[in-house]
Short mmCIF file of C-alpha atoms in Angstrom, two decimals:
data_model
loop_
_atom_site.label_atom_id
_atom_site.label_comp_id
_atom_site.label_asym_id
_atom_site.label_seq_id
_atom_site.Cartn_x
_atom_site.Cartn_y
_atom_site.Cartn_z
CA MET A 1 98.72 98.96 64.08
CA THR A 2 97.10 99.26 67.82
CA THR A 3 97.83 102.33 70.13
CA ALA A 4 99.60 99.85 72.64
CA VAL A 5 102.07 98.37 69.73
CA ILE A 6 103.30 102.18 69.11
CA ARG A 7 103.53 102.35 72.52
CA ALA A 8 105.29 99.59 72.92
CA LEU A 9 107.95 99.94 69.82
CA GLY A 10 108.26 103.79 70.92
CA ALA A 11 109.28 102.26 74.76
CA LEU A 12 112.35 99.87 73.05
CA ALA A 13 113.70 102.29 70.29
CA HIS A 14 114.06 105.00 73.83
CA ASP A 15 115.43 102.00 76.04
CA ALA A 16 117.90 101.31 73.13
CA ALA A 17 118.45 105.52 72.91
CA HIS A 18 119.38 105.29 76.62
CA THR A 19 121.37 102.15 77.50
CA PRO A 20 122.22 102.22 80.62
CA ALA A 21 118.37 104.74 80.77
CA PRO A 22 118.88 107.75 83.19
CA ALA A 23 118.13 108.71 86.06
CA GLY A 24 114.61 111.13 85.58
CA CYS A 25 114.18 111.19 81.54
CA ASP A 26 112.95 113.93 80.31
CA CYS A 27 113.06 112.97 76.62
CA PRO A 28 110.27 113.87 73.96
CA PRO A 29 107.41 111.30 73.57
CA PRO A 30 108.72 108.89 70.92
CA VAL A 31 107.00 109.95 67.19
CA VAL A 32 105.40 107.40 65.21
CA LEU A 33 107.48 107.89 61.59
CA ALA A 34 105.49 105.51 59.48
CA ASP A 35 102.03 103.68 59.96
CA ARG A 36 101.11 101.02 57.21
CA ALA A 37 100.44 97.84 56.84
CA ASP A 38 103.90 96.40 55.60
CA GLY A 39 105.72 98.26 58.32
CA THR A 40 105.29 100.21 61.24
CA VAL A 41 108.36 103.15 62.55
CA VAL A 42 108.64 104.60 65.93
CA ARG A 43 111.35 106.60 66.48
CA SER A 44 112.67 108.11 70.19
CA GLY A 45 115.71 109.96 69.71
CA ALA A 46 118.42 108.71 67.50
CA VAL A 47 116.40 104.96 67.62
CA VAL A 48 113.96 104.35 65.56
CA ALA A 49 112.00 100.65 65.76
CA LYS A 50 110.20 98.80 63.21
CA ALA A 51 107.39 96.51 62.91
CA HIS A 52 107.62 94.50 59.71
CA ALA A 53 104.78 93.01 58.30
CA PRO A 54 102.97 90.38 59.75
CA GLY A 55 103.75 87.25 58.19
CA THR A 56 107.60 88.04 57.37
CA ASP A 57 109.42 85.38 56.64
CA THR A 58 112.00 85.94 59.78
CA ALA A 59 114.96 83.43 58.73
CA ALA A 60 115.04 85.50 54.97
CA LEU A 61 114.40 88.98 56.94
CA ALA A 62 117.45 87.33 59.94
CA ALA A 63 119.71 86.87 56.13
CA ARG A 64 118.81 90.33 54.86
CA LEU A 65 120.15 91.78 59.11
CA TRP A 66 123.18 90.04 58.46
CA LEU A 67 123.91 91.56 55.58
CA SER A 68 123.04 95.33 56.13
CA ALA A 69 125.49 94.36 58.99
CA ARG A 70 128.16 93.46 57.17
CA PRO A 71 131.40 96.22 57.70
CA ALA A 72 131.73 95.80 53.46
CA LEU A 73 128.60 97.14 53.33
CA ALA A 74 128.84 100.14 55.94
CA ASP A 75 129.11 102.79 52.83
CA VAL A 76 125.64 101.35 51.13
CA LEU A 77 123.99 99.80 54.07
CA LEU A 78 122.59 101.73 56.83
CA ALA A 79 123.61 98.93 59.36
CA PRO A 80 120.62 97.26 62.22
CA LEU A 81 121.60 98.21 65.88
CA PRO A 82 121.43 94.80 67.81
CA VAL A 83 117.95 95.00 70.38
CA PRO A 84 119.20 95.73 73.77
CA ALA A 85 118.50 92.46 76.39
CA GLN A 86 117.35 95.22 79.04
CA PRO A 87 112.76 95.01 79.03
CA PRO A 88 111.46 98.83 78.45
CA THR A 89 111.58 100.65 81.37
CA ALA A 90 108.37 103.09 80.31
CA PRO A 91 105.06 102.08 82.25
CA VAL A 92 103.35 99.10 79.19
CA THR A 93 102.29 96.12 80.61
CA ALA A 94 103.56 92.30 80.48
CA ALA A 95 102.04 91.57 76.85
CA GLU A 96 103.41 94.69 75.57
CA ARG A 97 107.24 93.66 76.52
CA PRO A 98 109.42 93.01 73.62
CA ALA A 99 110.16 89.29 74.12
CA ARG A 100 114.07 88.99 74.80
CA PRO A 101 116.29 89.95 72.47
CA SER A 102 118.16 87.77 69.85
CA SER A 103 121.21 90.03 67.92
CA TYR A 104 119.34 92.26 65.50
CA LEU A 105 115.00 90.82 65.89
CA THR A 106 112.99 90.78 68.21
CA GLU A 107 108.88 90.14 68.43
CA LEU A 108 106.29 92.30 69.80
CA HIS A 109 102.61 91.21 69.31
CA GLY A 110 103.60 88.65 66.68
CA ARG A 111 105.68 90.96 64.82
CA PRO A 112 109.43 90.79 63.92
CA VAL A 113 110.90 94.00 65.45
CA THR A 114 113.56 95.41 64.39
CA LEU A 115 115.93 98.58 65.90
CA TRP A 116 118.08 101.54 63.60
CA PRO A 117 119.67 104.15 63.86
CA TYR A 118 117.98 107.02 62.88
CA GLY A 119 118.87 108.87 59.48
CA GLU A 120 117.69 112.33 57.75
CA PRO A 121 115.47 111.63 55.48
CA VAL A 122 115.02 113.29 51.37
CA ASP A 123 113.03 116.19 51.99
CA PRO A 124 110.14 115.34 49.99
CA GLY A 125 109.77 119.86 49.92
CA ASP A 126 113.11 120.37 48.61
CA PRO A 127 113.36 117.94 44.89
CA ASP A 128 115.72 119.43 43.05
CA ALA A 129 117.65 118.63 46.17
CA ALA A 130 116.60 114.70 45.93
CA PRO A 131 120.51 113.29 46.11
CA TRP A 132 119.76 111.11 42.61
CA GLU A 133 123.49 110.86 41.75
CA GLU A 134 123.87 109.39 45.18
CA ALA A 135 121.55 106.30 44.91
CA ALA A 136 122.80 105.49 41.97
CA ALA A 137 126.08 105.15 43.41
CA LEU A 138 125.35 103.36 46.20
CA LEU A 139 123.14 100.84 43.86
CA ALA A 140 126.45 100.44 42.01
CA ARG A 141 128.16 99.42 45.22
CA LEU A 142 125.89 97.56 46.30
CA HIS A 143 126.15 95.35 42.87
CA ARG A 144 129.14 95.25 42.58
CA SER A 145 129.35 93.63 46.24
CA ALA A 146 130.34 89.86 46.03
CA PHE A 147 128.31 88.50 48.72
CA PRO A 148 129.74 84.74 50.93
CA ALA A 149 128.55 81.39 49.40
CA PRO A 150 126.00 79.99 51.73
CA GLY A 151 128.08 77.60 54.53
CA LEU A 152 131.23 79.57 53.94
CA PRO A 153 132.78 81.85 56.98
CA VAL A 154 131.47 84.77 58.63
CA PRO A 155 133.96 87.02 58.61
CA PRO A 156 135.29 87.86 62.00
CA ALA A 157 134.32 91.22 61.81
CA LEU A 158 131.00 91.11 61.99
CA PRO A 159 129.61 93.25 65.05
CA ALA A 160 129.08 91.11 67.90
CA PRO A 161 126.12 90.52 69.00
CA ALA A 162 124.77 89.86 64.91
CA LEU A 163 123.35 87.16 63.84
CA PRO A 164 125.17 84.51 62.78
CA VAL A 165 128.07 84.70 65.54
CA PRO A 166 131.70 84.87 64.09
CA GLY A 167 133.26 81.65 62.76
CA LEU A 168 129.29 80.05 61.77
CA PRO A 169 128.56 79.74 58.10
CA ALA A 170 126.94 82.61 56.61
CA PRO A 171 123.63 82.62 56.06
CA ALA A 172 121.87 81.94 52.58
CA LEU A 173 120.51 84.88 51.22
CA PRO A 174 117.17 85.24 49.93
CA ALA A 175 115.66 86.15 46.26
CA MET A 176 115.15 89.91 46.23
CA ARG A 177 111.62 90.38 46.51
CA GLY A 178 110.82 92.69 43.67
CA PRO A 179 108.80 90.39 40.96
CA ALA A 180 107.37 89.32 43.88
CA LYS A 181 105.44 92.75 45.16
CA ALA A 182 104.96 93.31 41.93
CA ALA A 183 102.19 90.01 41.91
CA LEU A 184 101.16 91.14 44.76
CA ALA A 185 100.52 95.01 43.57
CA VAL A 186 98.74 92.80 40.30
CA ASP A 187 96.27 90.73 43.16
CA ARG A 188 96.17 93.56 45.51
CA MET A 189 94.47 95.47 42.33
CA ARG A 190 92.26 92.73 41.33
CA ALA A 191 90.59 92.56 45.04
CA ALA A 192 90.02 95.92 44.93
CA ARG A 193 88.63 96.37 41.68
CA PRO A 194 86.80 92.84 40.56
CA GLY A 195 85.25 93.24 36.65
CA ASP A 196 86.55 96.93 36.59
CA PRO A 197 87.26 98.32 32.95
CA SER A 198 90.15 100.78 34.43
CA THR A 199 92.30 97.28 35.15
CA VAL A 200 92.22 96.17 31.91
CA PRO A 201 95.19 97.81 30.54
CA VAL A 202 96.86 96.69 33.52
CA LEU A 203 95.95 93.65 32.99
CA ALA A 204 97.09 93.36 29.19
CA ALA A 205 100.41 94.33 30.20
CA TRP A 206 100.89 91.87 32.44
CA GLN A 207 100.34 89.34 30.99
CA ARG A 208 103.03 90.55 28.17
CA LEU A 209 105.76 90.71 30.81
CA PRO A 210 107.39 87.19 30.51
CA GLY A 211 107.27 85.29 33.69
CA TRP A 212 110.04 85.56 35.82
CA ALA A 213 108.94 89.46 35.78
CA ARG A 214 105.87 88.34 37.09
CA ASP A 215 107.15 85.89 40.24
CA GLU A 216 106.53 82.67 38.51
CA THR A 217 109.86 81.20 37.41
CA PRO A 218 113.08 82.16 38.13
CA ALA A 219 115.04 85.02 36.88
CA PRO A 220 117.31 84.52 33.56
CA ALA A 221 120.28 83.25 35.23
CA ASP A 222 123.17 85.19 33.73
CA ARG A 223 121.04 88.18 35.56
CA ALA A 224 119.71 86.83 38.85
CA ARG A 225 123.17 87.13 40.24
CA PHE A 226 123.28 90.47 41.83
CA LEU A 227 122.80 91.87 45.51
CA CYS A 228 119.65 94.27 44.99
CA HIS A 229 118.24 96.42 46.94
CA GLY A 230 114.55 95.36 45.78
CA ASP A 231 112.55 98.52 46.51
CA LEU A 232 114.82 101.66 45.48
CA HIS A 233 112.66 105.03 45.74
CA LEU A 234 114.28 108.30 47.13
CA GLY A 235 112.27 107.57 50.47
CA GLN A 236 114.56 104.51 50.96
CA LEU A 237 118.02 106.92 51.56
CA VAL A 238 118.90 108.74 54.60
CA ARG A 239 121.79 110.55 55.89
CA HIS A 240 123.61 109.15 58.35
CA PRO A 241 124.57 110.49 61.03
CA ALA A 242 121.70 112.67 60.94
CA PRO A 243 121.72 115.48 59.90
CA ARG A 244 125.10 115.50 57.93
CA GLY A 245 126.15 111.93 57.29
CA ARG A 246 126.82 110.35 54.01
CA TRP A 247 123.68 109.02 52.24
CA LEU A 248 123.16 105.55 52.74
CA LEU A 249 120.38 103.30 51.67
CA ILE A 250 117.87 102.04 54.57
CA ASP A 251 114.69 99.20 54.22
CA VAL A 252 116.08 95.74 53.59
CA ASP A 253 113.37 93.72 53.17
CA ASP A 254 113.10 93.35 49.54
CA ALA A 255 116.46 92.73 49.84
CA GLY A 256 118.23 89.63 48.33
CA ILE A 257 120.27 88.26 44.58
CA GLY A 258 118.64 88.53 41.94
CA ASP A 259 118.58 90.82 38.28
CA ALA A 260 119.71 94.53 39.65
CA THR A 261 118.14 96.00 36.80
CA TRP A 262 115.21 95.62 38.77
CA ASP A 263 116.78 98.31 41.07
CA LEU A 264 117.10 101.01 38.36
CA ALA A 265 113.21 100.18 36.79
CA ARG A 266 111.25 103.20 38.98
CA PRO A 267 113.30 106.00 38.00
CA ALA A 268 113.36 104.55 34.26
CA ALA A 269 109.60 103.29 34.91
CA TRP A 270 108.34 107.09 36.08
CA TYR A 271 110.97 108.56 32.99
CA ALA A 272 109.45 106.67 29.96
CA ALA A 273 106.19 107.78 31.77
CA GLY A 274 107.05 111.15 31.89
CA LEU A 275 107.06 111.62 35.22
CA LEU A 276 111.23 112.19 35.82
CA PRO A 277 113.08 114.70 33.90
CA PRO A 278 115.20 113.80 31.25
CA GLU A 279 117.46 115.59 33.03
CA VAL A 280 117.44 113.76 36.54
CA TRP A 281 117.24 110.77 34.49
CA PHE A 282 120.40 110.59 32.58
CA ARG A 283 122.24 112.33 35.40
CA PHE A 284 120.90 109.46 37.41
CA LEU A 285 122.27 106.88 34.61
CA GLY A 286 125.27 108.42 34.01
CA ALA A 287 125.89 108.24 37.88
CA TYR A 288 125.54 104.13 37.83
CA ARG A 289 128.06 103.87 34.61
CA ALA A 290 129.75 106.37 36.44
CA ALA A 291 130.55 103.89 39.48
CA GLY A 292 130.64 101.16 37.52
CA GLY A 293 127.54 99.63 37.91
CA PRO A 294 127.24 96.07 36.24
CA ALA A 295 123.58 95.90 35.23
CA LEU A 296 123.93 98.13 32.41
CA PRO A 297 126.54 98.40 29.17
CA ALA A 298 129.40 101.17 30.22
CA ASP A 299 127.81 103.16 27.44
CA GLY A 300 124.85 102.81 24.55
CA ASP A 301 121.26 102.06 24.72
CA PRO A 302 120.59 101.14 28.31
CA TRP A 303 116.61 99.86 27.33
CA PRO A 304 117.61 96.45 25.85
CA GLU A 305 119.17 95.70 29.26
CA LEU A 306 116.00 98.05 31.85
CA ASP A 307 112.80 97.44 29.09
CA VAL A 308 111.52 93.86 31.22
CA ALA A 309 112.10 95.82 34.53
CA ALA A 310 111.10 99.24 34.03
CA ARG A 311 107.57 97.63 32.81
CA ALA A 312 107.48 95.25 35.08
CA LEU A 313 107.97 98.58 37.89
CA THR A 314 104.33 100.28 35.87
CA VAL A 315 102.21 98.05 36.12
CA GLN A 316 103.31 97.78 39.44
CA THR A 317 103.04 101.33 40.49
CA ALA A 318 99.65 101.63 38.07
CA ALA A 319 98.32 98.46 39.74
CA LEU A 320 99.10 100.09 43.27
CA ALA A 321 97.19 103.15 42.13
CA LEU A 322 94.06 101.47 41.48
CA ALA A 323 93.93 99.68 44.45
CA LYS A 324 95.03 102.38 46.35
CA SER A 325 92.32 104.63 44.89
CA ALA A 326 89.56 101.91 44.78
CA ALA A 327 90.10 102.05 48.71
CA GLU A 328 89.90 105.32 49.25
CA GLY A 329 86.66 105.96 47.09
CA ARG A 330 87.72 108.12 44.19
CA ASP A 331 89.22 108.34 40.54
CA PRO A 332 93.33 107.76 39.62
CA ASP A 333 94.92 111.61 40.19
CA GLU A 334 96.56 112.71 36.90
CA VAL A 335 100.04 111.02 37.87
CA GLU A 336 97.93 107.71 38.51
CA GLN A 337 96.86 108.16 35.08
CA MET A 338 99.49 108.68 33.73
CA MET A 339 100.91 105.00 34.57
CA ILE A 340 98.11 103.90 33.74
CA GLY A 341 97.70 105.01 30.36
CA SER A 342 102.17 103.66 30.28
CA CYS A 343 99.94 99.86 30.60
CA ALA A 344 97.85 100.59 27.84
CA ARG A 345 100.90 101.70 25.96
CA ILE A 346 103.28 98.58 26.56
CA ALA A 347 99.49 96.66 25.97
CA THR A 348 100.24 97.36 22.26
CA LEU A 349 103.96 96.62 21.80
CA PRO A 350 104.49 93.53 18.90
CA PRO A 351 105.10 89.82 20.94
CA GLU A 352 108.71 89.78 20.01
CA LEU A 353 109.06 92.67 22.24
CA ALA A 354 106.15 92.05 24.81
CA THR A 355 107.66 88.77 26.03
CA GLY A 356 111.35 89.08 25.63
CA ASN A 357 113.71 88.04 28.31
CA ALA A 358 115.82 91.29 28.14
CA SER A 359 118.05 91.67 31.74
#
């Protein structure tokens, strides 16, 4: 993303962190927390500004923001902040100033922009402290949550100036984007490595998935009925208020209604590939079940339910590994090779297992 947009994001976050802005502010400069194709995140003090991916469906994003702001999910999802009405006070040009805000969503240089309170992320340098059990419990609560059907009134407790306003119909929540992201990862791999033999096992594993897991058909009706996060990994958890608050899920860009096993599939895939230690996987699994997570039976073998989504996340991870390594002009590293190897094993599954409709 351009320096101008990053500067404008910092100005927006700064203004939101200082309402009203103090005279002679001596705050440290904004910090870029992430700058990727799917989003740029800039922090100023206690506020984070995020520019979402180009081409984001803003109606779907608005519905997801509404979901995040629901008081009933305050102990599960980090709630967005209203975008301040005043223009940035930092020295930016008129073209760099955010559009006049409306609720939780505004636009900046053609990109949807949102504001969030800063939360303390998981420490990547301390894997033993990774909050796997907390993540599982949050997912269980999310999956158990009821959601208003489209057209029902929004609860009056919804904080102003949220969209939609109290008394107006609730938005239609979009589908969880997990299968769509898997399909995009495979497309990205194909574009990065056309005709490359290294993609053969990944594509073979992809073709053995049922159509719903490849985003070609709707998910089975008995499973596609839960609130889902859509992209669970440890980078999607923060403590709020920082640094010692409760753990909450962040980044609802892929959230929606869908198959709840998708939220469990990444750790399941890592466990199956040998990347996640068994004791960690069983802690995660046990915490989800103990919290009443509805995606799995309360006891017994979870794999009949997890199998399809776990295989899809294996393919997605391997496809992204091949795409990224090609872009960087290198061979896949050891961890990436393990996921590609998992795809090779998936590709040898008997047809009755490879095309099952589990979960």
